[in-house]
Coordinates of C-alpha atoms in Angstrom, one line a residue:
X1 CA 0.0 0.0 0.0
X2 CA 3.2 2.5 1.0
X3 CA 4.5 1.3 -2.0
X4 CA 1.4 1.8 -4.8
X5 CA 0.0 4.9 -2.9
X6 CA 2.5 7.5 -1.7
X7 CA 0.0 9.8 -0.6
X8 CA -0.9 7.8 2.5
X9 CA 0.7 7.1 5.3
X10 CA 1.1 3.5 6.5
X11 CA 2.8 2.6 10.0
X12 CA 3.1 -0.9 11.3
X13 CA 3.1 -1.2 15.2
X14 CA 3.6 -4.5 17.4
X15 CA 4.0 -5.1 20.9
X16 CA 7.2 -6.4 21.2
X17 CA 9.8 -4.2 20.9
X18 CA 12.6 -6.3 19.2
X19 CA 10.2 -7.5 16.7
X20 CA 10.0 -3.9 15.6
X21 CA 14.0 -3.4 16.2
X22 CA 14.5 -6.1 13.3
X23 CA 12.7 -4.5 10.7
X24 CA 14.0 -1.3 11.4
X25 CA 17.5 -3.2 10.8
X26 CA 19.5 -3.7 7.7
X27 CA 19.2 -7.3 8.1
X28 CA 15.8 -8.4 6.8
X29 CA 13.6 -9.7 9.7
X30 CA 11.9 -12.5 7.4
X31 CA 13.0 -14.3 4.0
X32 CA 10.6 -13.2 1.3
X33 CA 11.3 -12.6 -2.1
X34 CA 11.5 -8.8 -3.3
X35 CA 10.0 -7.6 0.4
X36 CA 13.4 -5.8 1.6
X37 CA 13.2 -3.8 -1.7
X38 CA 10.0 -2.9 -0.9
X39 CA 10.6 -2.0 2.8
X40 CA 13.7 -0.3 1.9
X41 CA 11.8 1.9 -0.7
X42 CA 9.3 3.3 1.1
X43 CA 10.7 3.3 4.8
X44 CA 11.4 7.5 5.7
X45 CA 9.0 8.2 3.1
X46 CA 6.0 7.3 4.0
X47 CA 6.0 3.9 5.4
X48 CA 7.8 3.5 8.9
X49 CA 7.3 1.0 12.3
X50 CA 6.9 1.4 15.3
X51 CA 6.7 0.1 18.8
X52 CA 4.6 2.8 19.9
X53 CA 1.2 1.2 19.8
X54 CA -1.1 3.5 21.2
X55 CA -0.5 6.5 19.9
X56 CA -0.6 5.5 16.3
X57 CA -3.6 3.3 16.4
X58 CA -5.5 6.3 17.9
X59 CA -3.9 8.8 15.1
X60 CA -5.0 6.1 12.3
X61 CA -8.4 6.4 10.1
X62 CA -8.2 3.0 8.8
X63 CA -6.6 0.0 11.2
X64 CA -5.7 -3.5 9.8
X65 CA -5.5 -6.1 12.5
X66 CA -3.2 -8.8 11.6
X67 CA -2.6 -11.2 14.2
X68 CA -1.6 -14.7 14.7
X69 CA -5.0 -16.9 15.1
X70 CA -3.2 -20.5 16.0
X71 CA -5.3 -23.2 16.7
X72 CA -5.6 -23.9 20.5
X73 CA -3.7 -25.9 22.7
X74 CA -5.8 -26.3 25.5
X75 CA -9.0 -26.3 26.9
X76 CA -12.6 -25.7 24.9
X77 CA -11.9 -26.9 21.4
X78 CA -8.3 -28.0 21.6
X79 CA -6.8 -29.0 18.5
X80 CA -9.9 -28.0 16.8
X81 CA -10.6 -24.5 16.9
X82 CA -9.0 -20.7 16.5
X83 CA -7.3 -19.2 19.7
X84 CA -8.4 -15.3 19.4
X85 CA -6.5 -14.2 22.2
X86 CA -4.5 -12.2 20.5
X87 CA -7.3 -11.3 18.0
X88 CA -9.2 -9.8 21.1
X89 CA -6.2 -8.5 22.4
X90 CA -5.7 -6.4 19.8
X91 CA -9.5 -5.0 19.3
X92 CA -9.6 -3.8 23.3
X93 CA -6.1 -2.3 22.2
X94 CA -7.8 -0.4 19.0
X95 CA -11.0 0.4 21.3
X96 CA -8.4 1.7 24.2
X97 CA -6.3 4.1 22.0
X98 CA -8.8 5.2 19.6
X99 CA -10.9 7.2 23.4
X100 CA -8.0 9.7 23.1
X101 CA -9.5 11.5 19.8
X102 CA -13.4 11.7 20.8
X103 CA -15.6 12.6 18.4
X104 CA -13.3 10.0 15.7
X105 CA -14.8 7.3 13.7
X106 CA -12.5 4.6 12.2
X107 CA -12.8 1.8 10.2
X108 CA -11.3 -1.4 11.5
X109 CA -10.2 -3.8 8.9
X110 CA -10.0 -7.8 10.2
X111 CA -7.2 -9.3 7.9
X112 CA -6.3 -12.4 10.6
X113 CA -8.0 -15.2 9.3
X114 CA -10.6 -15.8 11.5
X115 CA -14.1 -18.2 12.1
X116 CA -16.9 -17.0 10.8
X117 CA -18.7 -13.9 12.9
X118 CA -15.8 -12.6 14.4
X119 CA -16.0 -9.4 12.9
X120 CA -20.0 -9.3 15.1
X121 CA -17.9 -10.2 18.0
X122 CA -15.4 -7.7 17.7
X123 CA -17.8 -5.0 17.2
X124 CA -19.5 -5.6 20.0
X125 CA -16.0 -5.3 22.0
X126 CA -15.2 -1.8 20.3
X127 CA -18.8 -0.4 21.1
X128 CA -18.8 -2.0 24.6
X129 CA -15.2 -0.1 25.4
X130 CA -16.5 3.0 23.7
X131 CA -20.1 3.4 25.5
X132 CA -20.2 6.6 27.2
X133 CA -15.9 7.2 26.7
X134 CA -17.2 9.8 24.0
X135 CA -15.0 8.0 21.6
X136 CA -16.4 7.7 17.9
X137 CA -17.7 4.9 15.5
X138 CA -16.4 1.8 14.5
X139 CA -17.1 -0.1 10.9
X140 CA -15.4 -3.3 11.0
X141 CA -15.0 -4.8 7.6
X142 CA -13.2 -8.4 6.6
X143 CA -10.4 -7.6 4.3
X144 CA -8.5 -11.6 4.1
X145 CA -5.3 -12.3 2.3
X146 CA -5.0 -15.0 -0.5
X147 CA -1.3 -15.1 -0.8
X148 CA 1.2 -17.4 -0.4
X149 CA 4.4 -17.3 1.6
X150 CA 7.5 -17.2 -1.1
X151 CA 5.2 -15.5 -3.6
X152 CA 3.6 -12.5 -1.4
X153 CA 4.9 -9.6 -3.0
X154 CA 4.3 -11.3 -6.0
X155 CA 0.5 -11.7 -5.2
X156 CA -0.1 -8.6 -3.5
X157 CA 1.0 -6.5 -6.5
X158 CA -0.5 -8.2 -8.6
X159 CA -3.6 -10.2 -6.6
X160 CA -6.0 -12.6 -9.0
X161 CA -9.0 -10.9 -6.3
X162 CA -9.4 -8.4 -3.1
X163 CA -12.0 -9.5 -1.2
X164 CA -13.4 -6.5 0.9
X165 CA -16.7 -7.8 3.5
X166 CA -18.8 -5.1 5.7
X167 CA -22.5 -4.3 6.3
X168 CA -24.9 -2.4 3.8
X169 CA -24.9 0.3 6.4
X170 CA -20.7 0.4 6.0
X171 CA -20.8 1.3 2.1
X172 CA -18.7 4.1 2.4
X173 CA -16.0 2.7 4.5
X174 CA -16.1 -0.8 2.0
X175 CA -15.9 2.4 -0.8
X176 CA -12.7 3.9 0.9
X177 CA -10.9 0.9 1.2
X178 CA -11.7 -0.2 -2.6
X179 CA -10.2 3.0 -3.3
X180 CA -7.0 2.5 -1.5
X181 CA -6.4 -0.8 -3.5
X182 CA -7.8 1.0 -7.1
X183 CA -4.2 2.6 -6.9
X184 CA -2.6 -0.7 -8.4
X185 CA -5.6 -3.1 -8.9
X186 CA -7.8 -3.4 -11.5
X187 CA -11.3 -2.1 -10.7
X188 CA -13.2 -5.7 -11.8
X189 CA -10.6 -7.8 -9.4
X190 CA -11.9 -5.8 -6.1
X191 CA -14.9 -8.0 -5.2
X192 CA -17.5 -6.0 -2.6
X193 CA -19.4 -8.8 -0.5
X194 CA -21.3 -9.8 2.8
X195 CA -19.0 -9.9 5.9
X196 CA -19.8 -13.2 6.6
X197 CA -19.1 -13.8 3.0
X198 CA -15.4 -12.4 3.1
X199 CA -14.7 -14.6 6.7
X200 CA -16.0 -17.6 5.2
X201 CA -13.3 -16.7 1.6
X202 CA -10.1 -17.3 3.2
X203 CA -11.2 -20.4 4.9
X204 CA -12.6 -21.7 2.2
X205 CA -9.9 -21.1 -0.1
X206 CA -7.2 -22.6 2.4
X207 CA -9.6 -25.6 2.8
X208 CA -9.8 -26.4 -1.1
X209 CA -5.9 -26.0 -1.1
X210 CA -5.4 -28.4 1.3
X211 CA -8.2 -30.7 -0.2
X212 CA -6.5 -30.6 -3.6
X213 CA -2.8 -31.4 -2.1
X214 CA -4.7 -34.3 0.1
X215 CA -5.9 -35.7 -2.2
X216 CA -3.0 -35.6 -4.5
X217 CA -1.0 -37.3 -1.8
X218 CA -4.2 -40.5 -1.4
X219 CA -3.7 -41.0 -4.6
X220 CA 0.3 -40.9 -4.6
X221 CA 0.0 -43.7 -2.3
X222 CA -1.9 -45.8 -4.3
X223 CA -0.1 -44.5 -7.5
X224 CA 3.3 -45.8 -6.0
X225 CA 1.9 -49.1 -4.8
X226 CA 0.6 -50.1 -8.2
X227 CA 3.6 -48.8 -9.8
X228 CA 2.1 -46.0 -11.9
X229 CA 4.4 -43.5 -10.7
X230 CA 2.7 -41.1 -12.7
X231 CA 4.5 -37.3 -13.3
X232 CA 1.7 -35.6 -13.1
X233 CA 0.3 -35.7 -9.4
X234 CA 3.2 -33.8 -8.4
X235 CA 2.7 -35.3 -4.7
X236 CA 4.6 -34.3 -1.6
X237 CA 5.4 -35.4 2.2
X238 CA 2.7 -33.3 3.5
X239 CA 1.0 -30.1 3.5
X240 CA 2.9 -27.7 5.0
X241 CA 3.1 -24.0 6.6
X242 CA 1.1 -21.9 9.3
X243 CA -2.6 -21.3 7.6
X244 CA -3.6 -24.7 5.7
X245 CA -3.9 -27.1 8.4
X246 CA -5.2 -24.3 10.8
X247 CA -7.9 -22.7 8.3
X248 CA -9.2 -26.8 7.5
X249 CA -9.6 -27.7 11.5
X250 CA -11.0 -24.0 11.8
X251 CA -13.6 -24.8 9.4
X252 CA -14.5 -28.5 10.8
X253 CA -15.0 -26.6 14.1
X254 CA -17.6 -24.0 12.9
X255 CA -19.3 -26.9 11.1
X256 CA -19.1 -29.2 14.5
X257 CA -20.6 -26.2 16.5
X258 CA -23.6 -26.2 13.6
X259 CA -24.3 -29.9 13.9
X260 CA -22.9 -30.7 10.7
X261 CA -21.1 -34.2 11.4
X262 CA -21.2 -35.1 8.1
X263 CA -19.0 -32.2 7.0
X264 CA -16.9 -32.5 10.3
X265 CA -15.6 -35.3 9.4
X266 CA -14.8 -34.9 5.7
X267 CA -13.1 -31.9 6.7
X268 CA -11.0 -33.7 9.5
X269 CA -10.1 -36.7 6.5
X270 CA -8.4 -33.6 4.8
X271 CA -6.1 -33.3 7.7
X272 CA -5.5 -37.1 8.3
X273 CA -4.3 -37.8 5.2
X274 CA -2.4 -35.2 5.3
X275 CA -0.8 -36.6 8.5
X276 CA -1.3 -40.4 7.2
X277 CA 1.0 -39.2 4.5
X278 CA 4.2 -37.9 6.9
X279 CA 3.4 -41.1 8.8
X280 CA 3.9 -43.0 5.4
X281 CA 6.9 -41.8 4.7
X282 CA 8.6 -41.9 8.0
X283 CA 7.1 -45.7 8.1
X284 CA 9.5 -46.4 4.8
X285 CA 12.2 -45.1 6.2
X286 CA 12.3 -47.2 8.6
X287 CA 11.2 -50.0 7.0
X288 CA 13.9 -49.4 4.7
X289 CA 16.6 -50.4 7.2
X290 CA 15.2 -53.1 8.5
X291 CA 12.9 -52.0 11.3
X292 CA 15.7 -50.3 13.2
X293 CA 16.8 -46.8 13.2
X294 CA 18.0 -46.4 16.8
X295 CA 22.0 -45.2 16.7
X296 CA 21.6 -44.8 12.9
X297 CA 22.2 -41.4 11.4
X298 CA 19.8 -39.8 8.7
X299 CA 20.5 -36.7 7.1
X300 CA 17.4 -34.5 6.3
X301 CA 18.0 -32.0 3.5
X302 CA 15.6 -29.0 4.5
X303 CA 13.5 -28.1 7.3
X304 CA 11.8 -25.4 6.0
X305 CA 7.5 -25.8 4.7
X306 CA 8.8 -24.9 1.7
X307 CA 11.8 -23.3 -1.0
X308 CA 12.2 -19.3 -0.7
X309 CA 11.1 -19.6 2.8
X310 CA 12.6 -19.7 6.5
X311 CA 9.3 -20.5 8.0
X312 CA 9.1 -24.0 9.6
X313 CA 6.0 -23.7 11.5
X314 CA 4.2 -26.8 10.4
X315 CA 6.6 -28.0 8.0
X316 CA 6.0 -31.8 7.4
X317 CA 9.7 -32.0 7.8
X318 CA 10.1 -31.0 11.2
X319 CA 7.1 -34.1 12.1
X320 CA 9.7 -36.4 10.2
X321 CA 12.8 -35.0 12.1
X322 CA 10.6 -35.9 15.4
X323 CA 9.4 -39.1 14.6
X324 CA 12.9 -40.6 13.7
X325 CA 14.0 -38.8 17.1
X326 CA 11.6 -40.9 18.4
X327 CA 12.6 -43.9 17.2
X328 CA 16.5 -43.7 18.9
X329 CA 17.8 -42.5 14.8
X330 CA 20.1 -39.3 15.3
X331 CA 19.3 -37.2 12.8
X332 CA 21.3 -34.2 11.5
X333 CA 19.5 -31.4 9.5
X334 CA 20.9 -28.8 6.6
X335 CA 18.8 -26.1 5.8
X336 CA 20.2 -23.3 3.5
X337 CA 18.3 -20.5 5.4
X338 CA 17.0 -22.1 8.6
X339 CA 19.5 -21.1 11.5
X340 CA 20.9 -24.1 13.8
X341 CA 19.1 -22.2 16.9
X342 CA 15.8 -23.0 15.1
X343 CA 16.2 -26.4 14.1
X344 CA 17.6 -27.3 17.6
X345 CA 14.0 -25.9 18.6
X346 CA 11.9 -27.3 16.3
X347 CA 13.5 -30.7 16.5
X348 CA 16.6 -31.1 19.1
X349 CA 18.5 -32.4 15.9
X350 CA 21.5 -31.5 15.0
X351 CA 23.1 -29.8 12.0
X352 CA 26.2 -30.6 10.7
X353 CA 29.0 -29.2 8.7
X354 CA 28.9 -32.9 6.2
X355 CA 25.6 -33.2 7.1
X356 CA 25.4 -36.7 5.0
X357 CA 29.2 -38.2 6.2
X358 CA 28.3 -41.8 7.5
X359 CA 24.3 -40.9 7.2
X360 CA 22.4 -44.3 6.5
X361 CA 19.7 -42.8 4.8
X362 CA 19.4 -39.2 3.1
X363 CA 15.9 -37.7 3.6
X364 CA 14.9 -34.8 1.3
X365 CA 11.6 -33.0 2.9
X366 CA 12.2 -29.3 1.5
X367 CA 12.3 -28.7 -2.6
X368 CA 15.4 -26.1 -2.9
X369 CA 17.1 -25.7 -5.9
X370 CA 20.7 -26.2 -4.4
X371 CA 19.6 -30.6 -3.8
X372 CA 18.6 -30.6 -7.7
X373 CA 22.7 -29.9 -8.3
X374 CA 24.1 -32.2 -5.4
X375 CA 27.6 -33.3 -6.0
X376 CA 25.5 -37.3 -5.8
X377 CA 29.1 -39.7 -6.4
X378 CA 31.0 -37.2 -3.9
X379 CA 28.1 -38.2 -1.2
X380 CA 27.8 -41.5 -2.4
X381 CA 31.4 -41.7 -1.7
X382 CA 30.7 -40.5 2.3
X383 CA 27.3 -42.9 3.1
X384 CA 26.5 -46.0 4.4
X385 CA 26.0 -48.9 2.1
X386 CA 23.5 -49.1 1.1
X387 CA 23.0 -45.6 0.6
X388 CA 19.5 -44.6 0.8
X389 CA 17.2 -41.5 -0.8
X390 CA 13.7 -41.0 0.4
X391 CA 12.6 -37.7 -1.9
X392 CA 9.9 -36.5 0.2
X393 CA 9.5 -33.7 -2.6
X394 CA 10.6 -35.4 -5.8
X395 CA 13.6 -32.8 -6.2
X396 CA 16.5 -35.7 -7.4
X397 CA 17.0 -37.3 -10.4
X398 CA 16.3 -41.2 -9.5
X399 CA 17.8 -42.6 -12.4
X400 CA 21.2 -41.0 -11.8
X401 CA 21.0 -42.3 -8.0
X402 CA 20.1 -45.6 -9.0
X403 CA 23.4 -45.3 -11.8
X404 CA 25.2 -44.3 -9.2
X405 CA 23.9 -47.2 -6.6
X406 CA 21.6 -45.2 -4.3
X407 CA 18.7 -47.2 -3.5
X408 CA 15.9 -44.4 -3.9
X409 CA 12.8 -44.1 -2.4
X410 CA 10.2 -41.1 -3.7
X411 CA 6.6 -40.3 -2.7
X412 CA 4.1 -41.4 -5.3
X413 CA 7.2 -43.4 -7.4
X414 CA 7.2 -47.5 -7.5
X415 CA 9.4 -49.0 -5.2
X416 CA 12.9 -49.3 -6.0
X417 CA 13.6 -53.0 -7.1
X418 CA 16.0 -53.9 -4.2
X419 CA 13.0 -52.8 -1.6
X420 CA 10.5 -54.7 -3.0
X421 CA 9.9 -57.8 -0.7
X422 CA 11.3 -56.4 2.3
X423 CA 8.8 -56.6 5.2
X424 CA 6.9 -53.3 6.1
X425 CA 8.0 -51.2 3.2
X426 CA 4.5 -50.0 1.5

């Protein structure tokens, strides 16, 4: 928005103080393709962050409130449904700030993505904090993102849709936020609708995403048994990254609190095959040597969800790393951007300088470019015999493994001939 409309003035504010102090760095505070040129472009112009919550919230006309909504841990709906702490956090925050300029309306934009009817509920907090603190009107729209981490900048300047939700009685604020995004995006790709509408557009779209990548993986499984090994499913270890697997449960849950079994459960299936399939591949490993992993080394090549990003948060490779923790392996991890202070606490792994030198099996969960061009006969040279592949991604060229005298294992491929008849290996 700094970037496509120079006439306004955008200010990002958090709570925590170093958050703030990293992105006011040189150092880019996350890895994301073409982000630090934006930052760097518009930062003393008219883009700038802050730690200073209050005071800018209460000078804004238009606040976006983009916190994390992880699924909860504990207590009513565990494992199942949205925590909103932070989510309500922030509204009393917004309600708090904006009693300093009486008299001020603003519009409140919900960009988290959140069950359906939030956006009710946090009206109702911003005109229960406001009653009689002669502080102005709230219109609360549902503004939700559709891009994806490694392409944002990508999709934000140049979206397929905005999605902009709010009342009948909120047509001009839905107006003045349209207009802000007119700047750079076409007029027919800014889509006015309900509020519920908008809510119910994010976690739709995440739960057809994961539905299409579950999907593709059920019928990996059954591609690789038969021995299709078809090139087109493009299948994986797992879905992967902070919103699929939390929008899908979030979506079960508002159907479980409606009654809808039926669609409960199709929507949990989404989310156990996704987990069947991680539990799949860590089975072959295993398998692979025999039903006994403990004191073994495996290398895993990549921890983060996915290339271009340093984001591990429910990366399918970090539930592989665990379960072969689990059974006594020691595993050692490479990641090209992932730091060894994260992978120690995602996984208590290791990483290593020769992260393959006497590895037993190599496990590739993450598709950067760097494993396509691996130096294959100099690890081959550093392995145990036999030297083992399990392509969670389908990055390595099997044939040229197999030439070599790998024995290679990838998702949705037919077994490699000197596995086939070993107990367990499916």
């Amino acid at each position: 928005m700094a970037l496509k409309y120079p006439a306004i003035e955008v200010t990002v504010v958090d709570v925590s103080r170093p958050r703030i102090d990293a992105w006011n760095s040189d150092r880019p505070a996350i890895l994301e393709p073409g982000l630090d040129a934006v930052v760097r472009a518009c930062r003393g112009r008219n883009f700038s962050l802050s730690a200073d919550v209050d005071r800018h919230v209460a000078d804004a006309d238009i606040v976006f409130v983009s916190v994390n909504t992880p699924t909860k841990a504990r207590g009513l709906g565990a494992g199942r449904a949205p925590d909103l702490a932070y989510w309500e956090s922030a509204a009393r925050v917004v309600a708090a700030a904006s009693r300093s300029r009486p008299g001020t309306g603003k519009i409140v934009v919900e960009k988290s993505a959140v069950p359906v009817r939030t956006a009710e509920a946090m009206e109702r907090i911003l005109e229960a904090n406001a009653t009689g603190s002669g502080g102005g009107a709230f219109q609360v729209l549902s503004n939700p993102e559709f891009f994806s981490e490694g392409t944002a900048v990508r999709d934000l300047l140049c979206p397929d849709r905005v999605v902009i939700g709010g009342r009948a009685t909120d047509a001009g604020a839905v107006r003045a936020l349209a207009d802000v995004y007119a700047h750079w995006v076409p007029e027919d790709r800014i889509v006015s609708t309900g509020l519920l509408s908008a809510e119910l557009a994010k976690l739709a779209a995440s739960a057809l995403l994961a539905q299409r990548v579950s999907s593709v993986n059920a019928l990996s499984a059954l591609d690789g048994r038969v021995g299709g090994g078809s090139r087109f499913l493009d299948a994986g270890v797992g879905l992967g990254g902070p919103s699929l697997r939390r929008d899908v449960l979030s979506l079960a849950y508002a159907c479980e609190r409606h009654g809808l079994h039926e669609a409960v459960e199709y929507w949990r299936q989404v989310v156990a095959v996704n987990e069947y399939q991680k539990d799949r591949f860590v089975r072959r490993v295993v398998a692979s040597m025999l039903g006994a992993v403990a004191g073994k080394k495996v290398a895993v090549l990549g921890l983060a969800f996915k290339k271009g990003v340093r984001d591990t948060r429910e990366s399918p490779a970090v539930d592989v790393c665990r379960a072969l923790l689990a059974d006594g392996a020691r595993v050692s991890v490479y990641d090209p951007v992932v730091s060894e202070r994260q992978i120690r606490r995602d996984t208590a792994a290791q990483e290593e300088v020769e992260v393959a030198r006497d590895a037993y099996g190599l496990c590739v969960l993450t598709e950067w470019d760097e494993f396509r061009t691996l130096d294959c006969r100099r690890v081959f040279d550093v392995v145990m015999r036999p030297a083992f592949v399990f392509d969670g991604r389908n990055v390595v060229d099997a044939g040229e493994l197999r030439e070599i005298g790998f024995v290679v294992n990838a998702v949705g491929k037919p077994l490699d001939a000197w596995l086939k008849g070993i107990p367990a290996v499916a």
